[in-house]
Amino acid sequence: MAFRHCPFSLAIFAALCLLVSSGNAHSQTNGGVGQSSPDDTPTRPKIGLVLSGGGARGFAHIGVLKILEANNIPVDYIVGTSMGSIIGGLYAIGLSPDEIEQGVIGINWEDVFRDFANREYKSFRRKRDDVDFFNIHRVGITKDGLQISPGLIEGQQIELALDRLAYPGFHIQDFDKFQIPYRAIATDIETGDEFIIKKGNLARAMRASMSIPAALPPIEINQTLLVDGGIANNVPIDIARNMGADIVIVVDVSAPLLDKADLKSSIDVTGQLTTILTRRVADAQIKTLKEKDVLIIPGETDITSSDFERYPELIQSGEEAAMQQLDTLRALSLSRQDYLAYKASLATTARRQPVIDYIKINNQTPLRDDVIRVRIHQKVGEPLDVRQLEEDLSYIYGLDYSGSVVYSLEQRDGKTGLLVFVRDRPWAHQYLQFGLSIETAFEIQSITNFNASYNKNNLNGLAGELRATAGFGSEPGISAEYYQPLNPELDYFVSAKTGIKTRVVPTRIDDRIESIQRFNRRFLSLSAGKIFKQTT
């Protein structure tokens, strides 16, 4: 029994978005904030842009950026938390507000938060699991005991979406060398302290900054486990000032407090309590604003942190909120000539069509590297084909050996390399699965079976696996199977399987069921074959 959609999971995810969208218990630790001095007219004040977290509500940041550009307002530093880190990071590498909006439009947000590999990308073995086992979250067996996934979803689709948005800046690892110096804010899950990300892979930094606890697994950077930055510092005004900002423009898209009539469930009450407790530090940050600073608060209070499909309204609300502060913003405007000169002085960092000179595989799974490489169709010497690469990585993820399969770019000796990261899922090298089937046949009572399996999938680099199953109920049985692919494509295989099956068979005479008999059959099968491409 396979679940294609899980409303409960999405509801929990939405609730967790609410919990962290305004959270910001603030305590600064390592991570470092460096001083940056981009070339610009030295006489004008440096302007820092602070973009808060708020889930889908963060799309309002795009509207604010449109107004800033339309009114010739330069930005010298950008600091973002959660969704603010995504929009801010894309602007920092040189994407225009319109390009960022087009990137948002190109993402299927429902699929992003569904996360599980689409059936078309699954291997034949894993497709068979859809028939026999219904559980989405398997139970891993480790040396420390049983373990489930550290997040409600693994984040594969989210990471691919972030890769698609951020790849024009992948070749730059130092965020001070972006077109606009940039920082992403995350939270150290061990201490609760804020962690400032100033270097590395941009999409990875964004993913860490928006890693909602329990909904998404933590991200490890510099041996530190990181979750959503909104927990530690959702409105990081102090970070922008430490970078060198004389004046800050703050966009706060945090979810507002709910009215009494909207507090209908325990999740609503928990979210409200969290907002009340954590909002105090955010307000303390906002109280540091000075006379020339600008605070913009988009006003779409009826749109929640999980309403990702309502991005047109949210972008519009950002424009409207910025327009309400236009008199104050105009004090920061340059003449059109000076603004164009400022834009021209910025380094060109975004590479929208990088040509790939070499490909490197960073494979942390038990699979051999050639099993990964044979599934990547990007050609050396040609521009990066993002759509094809995403499909290739989806097939690798569908093999079901990795927690995520993502990519990056690097610049070395004047050449551009495509790096493919296949991250291990160490807690699920051995795992349990459970299934339940209920059927009615031959106009007799229903046949109910409960199935359980033990699986070990790290036997060798060619995806060899061992499975033992037991069935309880109307048709009990037990079996053990060894399955071994023979080549990197994993399409030739051999298999050995043995066990005992029970079948319920009715005896019919003149369309009447005279008796029901139960047959037990021992079996041993040896097979070899080839799997052809199929889409069932």
Short mmCIF file of C-alpha atoms in Angstrom, two decimals, residues 4 10 12 31 48 93 118 125 177 207 214 363 377 379 458-459 462 529:
data_model
loop_
_atom_site.label_atom_id
_atom_site.label_comp_id
_atom_site.label_asym_id
_atom_site.label_seq_id
_atom_site.Cartn_x
_atom_site.Cartn_y
_atom_site.Cartn_z
CA ARG A 4 1.19 9.35 -2.62
CA LEU A 10 1.99 18.77 5.43
CA ILE A 12 2.78 19.24 10.78
CA GLY A 31 30.91 31.40 12.71
CA GLY A 48 22.67 46.80 5.01
CA ILE A 93 25.15 36.75 -6.26
CA ASN A 118 8.59 9.87 -7.68
CA ARG A 125 13.21 -3.34 -6.45
CA LYS A 177 33.23 37.84 -2.85
CA ARG A 207 19.25 24.85 3.43
CA ALA A 214 11.70 17.85 13.19
CA ASN A 363 30.04 9.44 -3.02
CA HIS A 377 24.49 12.43 -18.61
CA LYS A 379 28.65 16.19 -21.15
CA ASN A 458 25.05 -2.39 2.04
CA LEU A 459 26.44 -5.83 1.19
CA LEU A 462 26.76 -3.15 -6.72
CA GLY A 529 17.57 -11.73 -15.67
#
